[in-house]
mmCIF file of C-alpha atoms in Angstrom:
data_model
loop_
_atom_site.group_PDB
_atom_site.id
_atom_site.type_symbol
_atom_site.label_atom_id
_atom_site.label_comp_id
_atom_site.label_asym_id
_atom_site.label_seq_id
_atom_site.Cartn_x
_atom_site.Cartn_y
_atom_site.Cartn_z
ATOM 1 C CA MET A 1 31.809 -6.404 66.539
ATOM 2 C CA GLU A 2 35.535 -5.887 66.524
ATOM 3 C CA LYS A 3 36.655 -2.752 64.628
ATOM 4 C CA ASN A 4 40.022 -1.334 63.646
ATOM 5 C CA THR A 5 41.370 1.932 62.256
ATOM 6 C CA ASP A 6 43.020 2.001 58.825
ATOM 7 C CA ILE A 7 46.026 4.097 57.775
ATOM 8 C CA PHE A 8 43.744 7.086 57.170
ATOM 9 C CA GLY A 9 42.279 6.948 60.650
ATOM 10 C CA ILE A 10 38.886 5.672 59.484
ATOM 11 C CA ALA A 11 37.225 2.981 61.536
ATOM 12 C CA ASN A 12 36.523 -0.158 59.538
ATOM 13 C CA ASP A 13 34.980 -3.492 60.228
ATOM 14 C CA ARG A 14 37.734 -6.122 60.361
ATOM 15 C CA ALA A 15 35.256 -8.829 59.410
ATOM 16 C CA ARG A 16 34.272 -7.012 56.191
ATOM 17 C CA ASN A 17 35.438 -8.529 52.943
ATOM 18 C CA ILE A 18 38.347 -6.852 51.160
ATOM 19 C CA ARG A 19 36.396 -6.489 47.911
ATOM 20 C CA ASP A 20 33.716 -4.489 49.743
ATOM 21 C CA TYR A 21 36.150 -1.637 50.245
ATOM 22 C CA VAL A 22 36.603 -1.036 46.516
ATOM 23 C CA VAL A 23 32.953 -1.422 45.502
ATOM 24 C CA PHE A 24 30.859 1.744 45.515
ATOM 25 C CA ASP A 25 28.139 1.767 48.153
ATOM 26 C CA PRO A 26 24.983 3.414 46.714
ATOM 27 C CA THR A 27 23.720 4.185 50.209
ATOM 28 C CA PHE A 28 26.325 6.940 50.468
ATOM 29 C CA MET A 29 25.340 8.500 47.131
ATOM 30 C CA SER A 30 23.719 11.945 47.371
ATOM 31 C CA THR A 31 23.030 14.610 44.769
ATOM 32 C CA GLY A 32 23.554 18.332 45.055
ATOM 33 C CA VAL A 33 19.811 19.041 45.010
ATOM 34 C CA VAL A 34 17.675 18.313 48.045
ATOM 35 C CA LEU A 35 14.308 17.337 46.579
ATOM 36 C CA PRO A 36 11.294 18.476 48.623
ATOM 37 C CA LYS A 37 8.898 15.756 49.666
ATOM 38 C CA ILE A 38 5.743 15.220 47.654
ATOM 39 C CA THR A 39 2.632 14.172 49.546
ATOM 40 C CA THR A 40 0.504 13.204 46.572
ATOM 41 C CA ALA A 41 0.708 9.598 45.448
ATOM 42 C CA GLN A 42 -0.287 10.341 41.831
ATOM 43 C CA PHE A 43 2.770 12.395 40.910
ATOM 44 C CA LYS A 44 4.527 11.417 37.699
ATOM 45 C CA PHE A 45 6.021 13.162 34.722
ATOM 46 C CA LYS A 46 3.965 13.187 31.571
ATOM 47 C CA PRO A 47 5.517 12.443 28.172
ATOM 48 C CA MET A 48 4.303 15.847 26.987
ATOM 49 C CA MET A 49 6.724 17.515 29.410
ATOM 50 C CA PHE A 50 9.789 15.854 27.872
ATOM 51 C CA GLN A 51 8.530 16.567 24.354
ATOM 52 C CA MET A 52 8.198 20.258 25.129
ATOM 53 C CA LEU A 53 11.682 20.347 26.681
ATOM 54 C CA GLN A 54 13.064 18.660 23.599
ATOM 55 C CA THR A 55 11.304 21.175 21.354
ATOM 56 C CA THR A 56 12.731 24.181 23.206
ATOM 57 C CA GLY A 57 16.176 22.569 23.195
ATOM 58 C CA HIS A 58 18.440 21.098 25.841
ATOM 59 C CA TYR A 59 21.228 23.196 27.294
ATOM 60 C CA SER A 60 24.712 21.719 26.841
ATOM 61 C CA GLY A 61 26.867 24.460 28.336
ATOM 62 C CA ALA A 62 28.460 25.612 25.074
ATOM 63 C CA PRO A 63 29.808 29.203 25.038
ATOM 64 C CA THR A 64 27.471 30.138 22.182
ATOM 65 C CA GLU A 65 24.331 29.197 24.121
ATOM 66 C CA ASP A 66 22.276 31.706 26.080
ATOM 67 C CA PRO A 67 21.651 30.583 29.686
ATOM 68 C CA HIS A 68 19.049 33.297 30.314
ATOM 69 C CA LEU A 69 17.060 32.168 27.304
ATOM 70 C CA HIS A 70 17.197 28.569 28.488
ATOM 71 C CA MET A 71 15.954 29.495 31.948
ATOM 72 C CA ARG A 72 13.108 31.519 30.453
ATOM 73 C CA GLN A 73 12.077 28.700 28.121
ATOM 74 C CA PHE A 74 12.221 26.163 30.940
ATOM 75 C CA LEU A 75 9.989 28.271 33.145
ATOM 76 C CA ASP A 76 7.527 28.630 30.260
ATOM 77 C CA VAL A 77 7.314 24.848 29.951
ATOM 78 C CA ALA A 78 7.029 24.296 33.700
ATOM 79 C CA SER A 79 4.258 26.891 34.033
ATOM 80 C CA ASN A 80 1.986 24.819 31.772
ATOM 81 C CA PHE A 81 1.682 22.021 34.313
ATOM 82 C CA LYS A 82 0.070 22.273 37.724
ATOM 83 C CA ILE A 83 -0.086 19.156 39.882
ATOM 84 C CA PRO A 84 -2.171 19.221 43.072
ATOM 85 C CA GLY A 85 -0.072 18.765 46.196
ATOM 86 C CA VAL A 86 3.216 19.591 44.397
ATOM 87 C CA THR A 87 4.848 22.961 44.941
ATOM 88 C CA ASP A 88 6.567 24.902 42.176
ATOM 89 C CA ASP A 89 9.975 24.360 43.765
ATOM 90 C CA ALA A 90 9.492 20.618 44.005
ATOM 91 C CA PHE A 91 8.283 20.378 40.414
ATOM 92 C CA ARG A 92 11.039 22.583 38.946
ATOM 93 C CA LEU A 93 13.847 20.930 40.899
ATOM 94 C CA ARG A 94 12.781 17.519 39.613
ATOM 95 C CA LEU A 95 12.188 18.589 36.004
ATOM 96 C CA PHE A 96 15.174 20.875 35.456
ATOM 97 C CA PRO A 97 17.834 18.092 35.172
ATOM 98 C CA TYR A 98 15.968 16.737 32.129
ATOM 99 C CA SER A 99 16.560 20.044 30.310
ATOM 100 C CA LEU A 100 20.353 19.673 30.519
ATOM 101 C CA ARG A 101 22.810 17.523 28.605
ATOM 102 C CA ASP A 102 26.536 16.998 28.070
ATOM 103 C CA ARG A 103 28.721 19.338 30.142
ATOM 104 C CA ALA A 104 25.786 21.069 31.796
ATOM 105 C CA LYS A 105 24.443 17.734 33.054
ATOM 106 C CA SER A 106 27.897 16.821 34.361
ATOM 107 C CA TRP A 107 28.101 20.160 36.169
ATOM 108 C CA LEU A 108 24.796 19.515 37.931
ATOM 109 C CA ASN A 109 25.939 16.071 39.058
ATOM 110 C CA SER A 110 29.223 17.493 40.368
ATOM 111 C CA LEU A 111 27.628 19.936 42.806
ATOM 112 C CA GLU A 112 28.338 19.538 46.489
ATOM 113 C CA PRO A 113 25.864 17.098 48.024
ATOM 114 C CA ASN A 114 22.771 18.692 49.527
ATOM 115 C CA SER A 115 23.933 22.201 48.595
ATOM 116 C CA ILE A 116 20.723 23.247 46.821
ATOM 117 C CA ALA A 117 17.402 23.302 48.637
ATOM 118 C CA THR A 118 15.277 25.755 46.599
ATOM 119 C CA TRP A 119 14.717 26.652 42.983
ATOM 120 C CA ASN A 120 16.274 30.093 43.478
ATOM 121 C CA ASP A 121 19.483 28.458 44.729
ATOM 122 C CA LEU A 122 19.664 26.275 41.622
ATOM 123 C CA ALA A 123 18.962 29.178 39.251
ATOM 124 C CA GLU A 124 21.569 31.344 40.964
ATOM 125 C CA LYS A 125 24.276 28.668 40.750
ATOM 126 C CA PHE A 126 23.361 27.876 37.155
ATOM 127 C CA LEU A 127 23.692 31.501 36.015
ATOM 128 C CA ALA A 128 26.859 32.004 38.060
ATOM 129 C CA LYS A 129 28.390 29.050 36.244
ATOM 130 C CA TYR A 130 27.360 29.828 32.662
ATOM 131 C CA PHE A 131 27.044 33.622 32.851
ATOM 132 C CA PRO A 132 30.010 34.686 35.012
ATOM 133 C CA PRO A 133 30.928 38.324 35.702
ATOM 134 C CA SER A 134 33.452 38.298 32.829
ATOM 135 C CA ARG A 135 30.742 37.433 30.317
ATOM 136 C CA ASN A 136 28.441 40.019 31.859
ATOM 137 C CA ALA A 137 31.133 42.699 31.466
ATOM 138 C CA LYS A 138 31.648 41.705 27.821
ATOM 139 C CA MET A 139 27.941 42.009 27.055
ATOM 140 C CA ARG A 140 27.766 45.368 28.845
ATOM 141 C CA ASN A 141 30.630 46.661 26.700
ATOM 142 C CA GLU A 142 28.773 45.574 23.570
ATOM 143 C CA ILE A 143 25.767 47.592 24.722
ATOM 144 C CA THR A 144 27.709 50.753 25.513
ATOM 145 C CA SER A 145 29.682 50.546 22.240
ATOM 146 C CA PHE A 146 26.623 49.863 20.088
ATOM 147 C CA ARG A 147 26.880 51.039 16.454
ATOM 148 C CA GLN A 148 24.448 50.744 13.587
ATOM 149 C CA GLY A 149 25.834 48.900 10.583
ATOM 150 C CA ASP A 150 26.238 50.616 7.221
ATOM 151 C CA ASP A 151 23.749 48.234 5.576
ATOM 152 C CA GLU A 152 21.551 47.871 8.664
ATOM 153 C CA LEU A 153 18.081 49.370 8.676
ATOM 154 C CA LEU A 154 16.716 51.300 11.642
ATOM 155 C CA PHE A 155 14.299 48.624 12.813
ATOM 156 C CA GLU A 156 17.024 45.983 12.516
ATOM 157 C CA ALA A 157 19.387 48.058 14.653
ATOM 158 C CA TRP A 158 16.643 48.609 17.231
ATOM 159 C CA GLU A 159 15.855 44.882 17.457
ATOM 160 C CA ARG A 160 19.533 44.045 17.836
ATOM 161 C CA PHE A 161 19.894 46.692 20.551
ATOM 162 C CA LYS A 162 16.992 45.239 22.534
ATOM 163 C CA GLU A 163 18.381 41.726 22.089
ATOM 164 C CA LEU A 164 21.623 42.800 23.761
ATOM 165 C CA PHE A 165 19.651 43.925 26.815
ATOM 166 C CA ARG A 166 17.694 40.674 26.853
ATOM 167 C CA GLN A 167 20.889 38.601 26.803
ATOM 168 C CA CYS A 168 22.293 40.636 29.689
ATOM 169 C CA PRO A 169 19.361 41.449 32.007
ATOM 170 C CA HIS A 170 21.617 42.489 34.933
ATOM 171 C CA HIS A 171 23.661 44.930 32.862
ATOM 172 C CA GLY A 172 23.492 47.717 35.419
ATOM 173 C CA ILE A 173 23.060 50.481 32.803
ATOM 174 C CA PRO A 174 20.684 53.224 34.031
ATOM 175 C CA ILE A 175 17.497 53.592 32.063
ATOM 176 C CA CYS A 176 18.141 57.300 31.518
ATOM 177 C CA ILE A 177 21.096 56.646 29.209
ATOM 178 C CA GLN A 178 19.866 53.558 27.359
ATOM 179 C CA LEU A 179 18.125 55.520 24.597
ATOM 180 C CA GLU A 180 21.022 57.971 24.496
ATOM 181 C CA THR A 181 23.378 55.053 23.828
ATOM 182 C CA PHE A 182 21.161 53.850 20.995
ATOM 183 C CA TYR A 183 20.804 57.373 19.543
ATOM 184 C CA ASN A 184 24.547 58.028 19.578
ATOM 185 C CA GLY A 185 25.225 54.719 17.828
ATOM 186 C CA LEU A 186 23.006 55.450 14.827
ATOM 187 C CA VAL A 187 24.214 56.598 11.432
ATOM 188 C CA PRO A 188 23.502 60.274 10.598
ATOM 189 C CA SER A 189 20.556 59.479 8.298
ATOM 190 C CA SER A 190 18.734 57.427 10.967
ATOM 191 C CA ARG A 191 19.476 60.034 13.605
ATOM 192 C CA LYS A 192 18.028 62.807 11.429
ATOM 193 C CA MET A 193 14.893 60.773 10.783
ATOM 194 C CA LEU A 194 14.299 60.273 14.515
ATOM 195 C CA ASP A 195 14.851 63.971 15.203
ATOM 196 C CA ALA A 196 12.412 64.952 12.459
ATOM 197 C CA SER A 197 9.804 62.489 13.755
ATOM 198 C CA SER A 198 10.145 63.804 17.306
ATOM 199 C CA GLY A 199 9.634 67.397 16.224
ATOM 200 C CA GLY A 200 13.183 68.605 16.718
ATOM 201 C CA ALA A 201 15.335 66.356 18.873
ATOM 202 C CA LEU A 202 14.711 62.872 20.211
ATOM 203 C CA LEU A 203 16.777 63.465 23.338
ATOM 204 C CA SER A 204 14.429 66.265 24.362
ATOM 205 C CA LYS A 205 11.712 63.682 24.971
ATOM 206 C CA SER A 206 11.265 61.584 28.078
ATOM 207 C CA TYR A 207 12.311 57.959 28.121
ATOM 208 C CA GLU A 208 8.767 56.665 27.660
ATOM 209 C CA GLU A 209 8.018 59.120 24.837
ATOM 210 C CA GLY A 210 11.270 58.324 23.050
ATOM 211 C CA TYR A 211 10.750 54.576 23.454
ATOM 212 C CA ARG A 212 7.207 54.717 22.074
ATOM 213 C CA LEU A 213 8.370 56.873 19.163
ATOM 214 C CA ILE A 214 11.135 54.464 18.176
ATOM 215 C CA GLU A 215 8.797 51.491 18.528
ATOM 216 C CA SER A 216 6.212 53.203 16.325
ATOM 217 C CA ILE A 217 8.711 54.078 13.596
ATOM 218 C CA THR A 218 10.400 50.681 13.553
ATOM 219 C CA THR A 219 7.080 48.825 13.596
ATOM 220 C CA ASN A 220 5.804 50.851 10.672
ATOM 221 C CA THR A 221 9.050 50.225 8.755
ATOM 222 C CA TYR A 222 8.775 46.503 9.464
ATOM 223 C CA GLN A 223 5.141 46.356 8.313
ATOM 224 C CA TRP A 224 5.776 48.429 5.171
ATOM 225 C CA PRO A 225 9.256 47.403 4.080
ATOM 226 C CA THR A 226 11.058 49.061 1.201
ATOM 227 C CA ALA A 227 12.880 47.230 -1.562
ATOM 228 C CA ARG A 228 16.058 47.523 0.474
ATOM 229 C CA ALA A 229 14.369 46.071 3.540
ATOM 230 C CA ASN A 230 13.200 43.051 1.572
ATOM 231 C CA VAL A 231 16.787 41.856 1.377
ATOM 232 C CA SER A 232 17.155 39.307 4.125
ATOM 233 C CA THR A 233 20.021 39.681 6.523
ATOM 234 C CA THR A 234 21.009 36.099 5.738
ATOM 235 C CA GLN A 235 21.487 37.046 2.097
ATOM 236 C CA ARG A 236 23.761 39.943 2.888
ATOM 237 C CA ARG A 237 27.457 39.540 2.650
ATOM 238 C CA PRO A 238 28.983 39.132 6.115
ATOM 239 C CA ALA A 239 31.755 41.391 7.277
ATOM 240 C CA GLY A 240 35.134 40.532 5.822
ATOM 241 C CA VAL A 241 33.723 38.511 2.908
ATOM 242 C CA HIS A 242 34.051 40.027 -0.568
ATOM 243 C CA GLU A 243 31.838 39.271 -3.512
ATOM 244 C CA VAL A 244 33.645 37.439 -6.308
ATOM 245 C CA THR A 245 32.782 38.848 -9.726
ATOM 246 C CA GLU A 246 33.951 37.801 -13.178
ATOM 247 C CA THR A 247 36.486 40.622 -13.206
ATOM 248 C CA THR A 248 38.017 39.687 -9.862
ATOM 249 C CA LEU A 249 38.079 36.045 -10.896
ATOM 250 C CA LEU A 250 39.869 36.916 -14.150
ATOM 251 C CA VAL A 251 42.407 39.037 -12.273
ATOM 252 C CA ALA A 252 43.041 36.168 -9.879
ATOM 253 C CA GLN A 253 43.621 33.797 -12.780
ATOM 254 C CA VAL A 254 46.068 36.210 -14.438
ATOM 255 C CA VAL A 255 47.976 36.579 -11.175
ATOM 256 C CA GLN A 256 48.105 32.816 -10.836
ATOM 257 C CA ILE A 257 49.458 32.418 -14.371
ATOM 258 C CA HIS A 258 52.051 35.121 -13.663
ATOM 259 C CA LYS A 259 53.207 33.239 -10.599
ATOM 260 C CA MET A 260 53.472 30.012 -12.566
ATOM 261 C CA MET A 261 55.533 31.680 -15.312
ATOM 262 C CA LYS A 262 57.769 33.321 -12.728
ATOM 263 C CA SER A 263 58.397 29.985 -11.049
ATOM 264 C CA LEU A 264 59.325 28.455 -14.418
ATOM 265 C CA MET A 265 61.802 31.230 -15.197
ATOM 266 C CA THR A 266 63.692 31.065 -11.929
ATOM 267 C CA PRO A 267 67.368 29.939 -12.144
ATOM 268 C CA ASP A 268 66.712 26.936 -9.927
ATOM 269 C CA THR A 269 64.072 25.610 -12.281
ATOM 270 C CA PRO A 270 65.349 24.302 -15.647
ATOM 271 C CA LYS A 271 63.771 26.029 -18.597
ATOM 272 C CA PRO A 272 61.732 23.782 -20.838
ATOM 273 C CA ASP A 273 62.945 23.110 -24.384
ATOM 274 C CA PRO A 274 60.633 25.085 -26.692
ATOM 275 C CA VAL A 275 61.110 22.719 -29.618
ATOM 276 C CA LYS A 276 60.462 19.689 -27.476
ATOM 277 C CA VAL A 277 57.401 21.218 -25.893
ATOM 278 C CA VAL A 278 55.925 22.117 -29.272
ATOM 279 C CA THR A 279 56.801 18.716 -30.708
ATOM 280 C CA ASP A 280 55.313 16.852 -27.766
ATOM 281 C CA ALA A 281 52.243 19.043 -27.588
ATOM 282 C CA LEU A 282 51.387 19.078 -31.300
ATOM 283 C CA GLU A 283 52.847 15.662 -32.223
ATOM 284 C CA VAL A 284 54.659 17.066 -35.314
ATOM 285 C CA SER A 285 55.240 14.639 -38.196
ATOM 286 C CA CYS A 286 56.877 15.243 -41.566
ATOM 287 C CA VAL A 287 54.376 15.449 -44.398
ATOM 288 C CA TYR A 288 56.977 14.076 -46.843
ATOM 289 C CA CYS A 289 58.425 11.009 -45.118
ATOM 290 C CA GLY A 290 56.241 10.705 -42.015
ATOM 291 C CA GLY A 291 59.107 11.050 -39.548
ATOM 292 C CA VAL A 292 58.907 12.849 -36.205
ATOM 293 C CA HIS A 293 60.435 16.139 -37.422
ATOM 294 C CA LEU A 294 59.475 19.253 -39.289
ATOM 295 C CA PHE A 295 59.124 19.311 -43.082
ATOM 296 C CA GLU A 296 62.013 21.787 -43.429
ATOM 297 C CA GLU A 297 64.302 19.478 -41.453
ATOM 298 C CA CYS A 298 63.652 16.390 -43.577
ATOM 299 C CA THR A 299 66.874 15.068 -45.091
ATOM 300 C CA VAL A 300 65.112 13.303 -47.980
ATOM 301 C CA ASN A 301 62.982 16.294 -48.861
ATOM 302 C CA PRO A 302 64.152 17.573 -52.338
ATOM 303 C CA VAL A 303 63.472 21.158 -51.468
ATOM 304 C CA SER A 304 65.444 20.880 -48.257
ATOM 305 C CA ALA A 305 68.260 19.035 -50.028
ATOM 306 C CA ASN A 306 68.533 21.671 -52.793
ATOM 307 C CA TYR A 307 68.548 24.352 -50.165
ATOM 308 C CA VAL A 308 71.419 22.702 -48.369
ATOM 309 C CA GLY A 309 73.269 22.128 -51.692
ATOM 310 C CA ASN A 310 72.858 25.704 -52.782
ATOM 311 C CA ASN A 311 74.291 26.876 -49.543
ATOM 312 C CA ASN A 312 77.331 24.681 -50.129
ATOM 313 C CA ILE A 313 77.794 26.091 -53.660
ATOM 314 C CA TYR A 314 77.853 29.687 -52.646
ATOM 315 C CA ASN A 315 79.760 29.194 -49.455
ATOM 316 C CA ASN A 316 82.507 26.812 -50.690
ATOM 317 C CA PRO A 317 84.600 28.041 -53.662
ATOM 318 C CA TYR A 318 86.435 24.709 -53.822
ATOM 319 C CA ASN A 319 83.468 22.465 -54.547
ATOM 320 C CA ASN A 320 83.227 20.221 -57.610
ATOM 321 C CA THR A 321 81.228 22.752 -59.640
ATOM 322 C CA TYR A 322 84.056 25.294 -59.703
ATOM 323 C CA ASN A 323 85.403 25.710 -63.282
ATOM 324 C CA PRO A 324 89.127 26.613 -63.494
ATOM 325 C CA GLU A 325 88.668 28.075 -67.004
ATOM 326 C CA TRP A 326 86.687 30.915 -65.516
ATOM 327 C CA ARG A 327 89.743 32.517 -64.035
ATOM 328 C CA ASN A 328 90.946 33.796 -67.473
ATOM 329 C CA HIS A 329 87.543 35.066 -68.443
ATOM 330 C CA PRO A 330 87.759 38.835 -69.101
ATOM 331 C CA ASN A 331 84.681 39.532 -66.998
ATOM 332 C CA PHE A 332 86.388 38.027 -63.952
ATOM 333 C CA LEU A 333 89.671 39.970 -64.373
ATOM 334 C CA TRP A 334 90.562 43.120 -62.499
ATOM 335 C CA SER A 335 93.341 45.503 -63.422
ATOM 336 C CA ASN A 336 94.173 49.159 -63.450
ATOM 337 C CA SER A 337 93.378 49.319 -67.128
ATOM 338 C CA GLN A 338 89.690 48.525 -66.347
ATOM 339 C CA GLY A 339 87.570 51.528 -66.693
ATOM 340 C CA GLN A 340 89.766 52.854 -69.610
ATOM 341 C CA SER A 341 88.699 52.751 -73.194
ATOM 342 C CA LYS A 342 89.811 49.690 -75.139
ATOM 343 C CA PRO A 343 92.175 50.318 -78.117
ATOM 344 C CA GLN A 344 90.538 50.231 -81.437
ATOM 345 C CA ASN A 345 91.690 47.660 -83.959
ATOM 346 C CA THR A 346 93.468 49.027 -86.895
#
């Protein structure tokens, strides 16, 4: 058959259709995992396997997920099934893809073809991808800088300390300083209790003695909780969140009102008309004539009219009520002779 070389130097069949070059050929498809051969003819996955994987949870590759926990849970599920003629590697390599989803499933499909031949290779690549050295260093720093919380009980701090080690199994911290790290991170009251229980000083004990002592104390505290221990950690106020009481709520409302009043009194904001606000808010109407004004401002109100007239009388000496005869009245005269005795009539 006549062949030719394309522009990339790849030999192609000249008689092949043009559309065949753009259509994917499934014969060249290969996954990153090399599946071992299975000799038994009765091999098949049972529905119970997928149900158990769904119960433990699929791994999606999110930063908040724990890859070590997923691997441990997967191995627990896989250990419940033994199929004659099928090795553990062959069974795990075939079942593990069904425990992944989303980005983790895409990562598995993007591996270099035929790059994984054993279960250890797959586990190593999986942990290298989702638990890189940077994340391992971060977890190790959390262990070495461990501190007991102010509202955290001793058994709660101990469980959290052990959980940090479980999440980072290859932490590299020597066993001789693990209990010392926990002891130094305790609050003074918890540290004194451990010293009193150990007969003087906890650090004077061996690692096994100190570990058993802490386990005994924390187990007893967990089995016989105090009233303080009955408060669930989910009910406690998280760090940075303050409890809102009636007093704090009232203070917040007063501050809000102050801000509103300040914004109204700024030069850029026109001040509201007090009379208009009161009139609009209370819908004032005159009790005498029914008009939209106050009773004192009514022009037809007799009391208001007399008040206005009286003001005109006293303030205007040239009104119509002024009597010109009063100017010669002796009580309205003023002279230097006032204050002297009047002459007696003879």
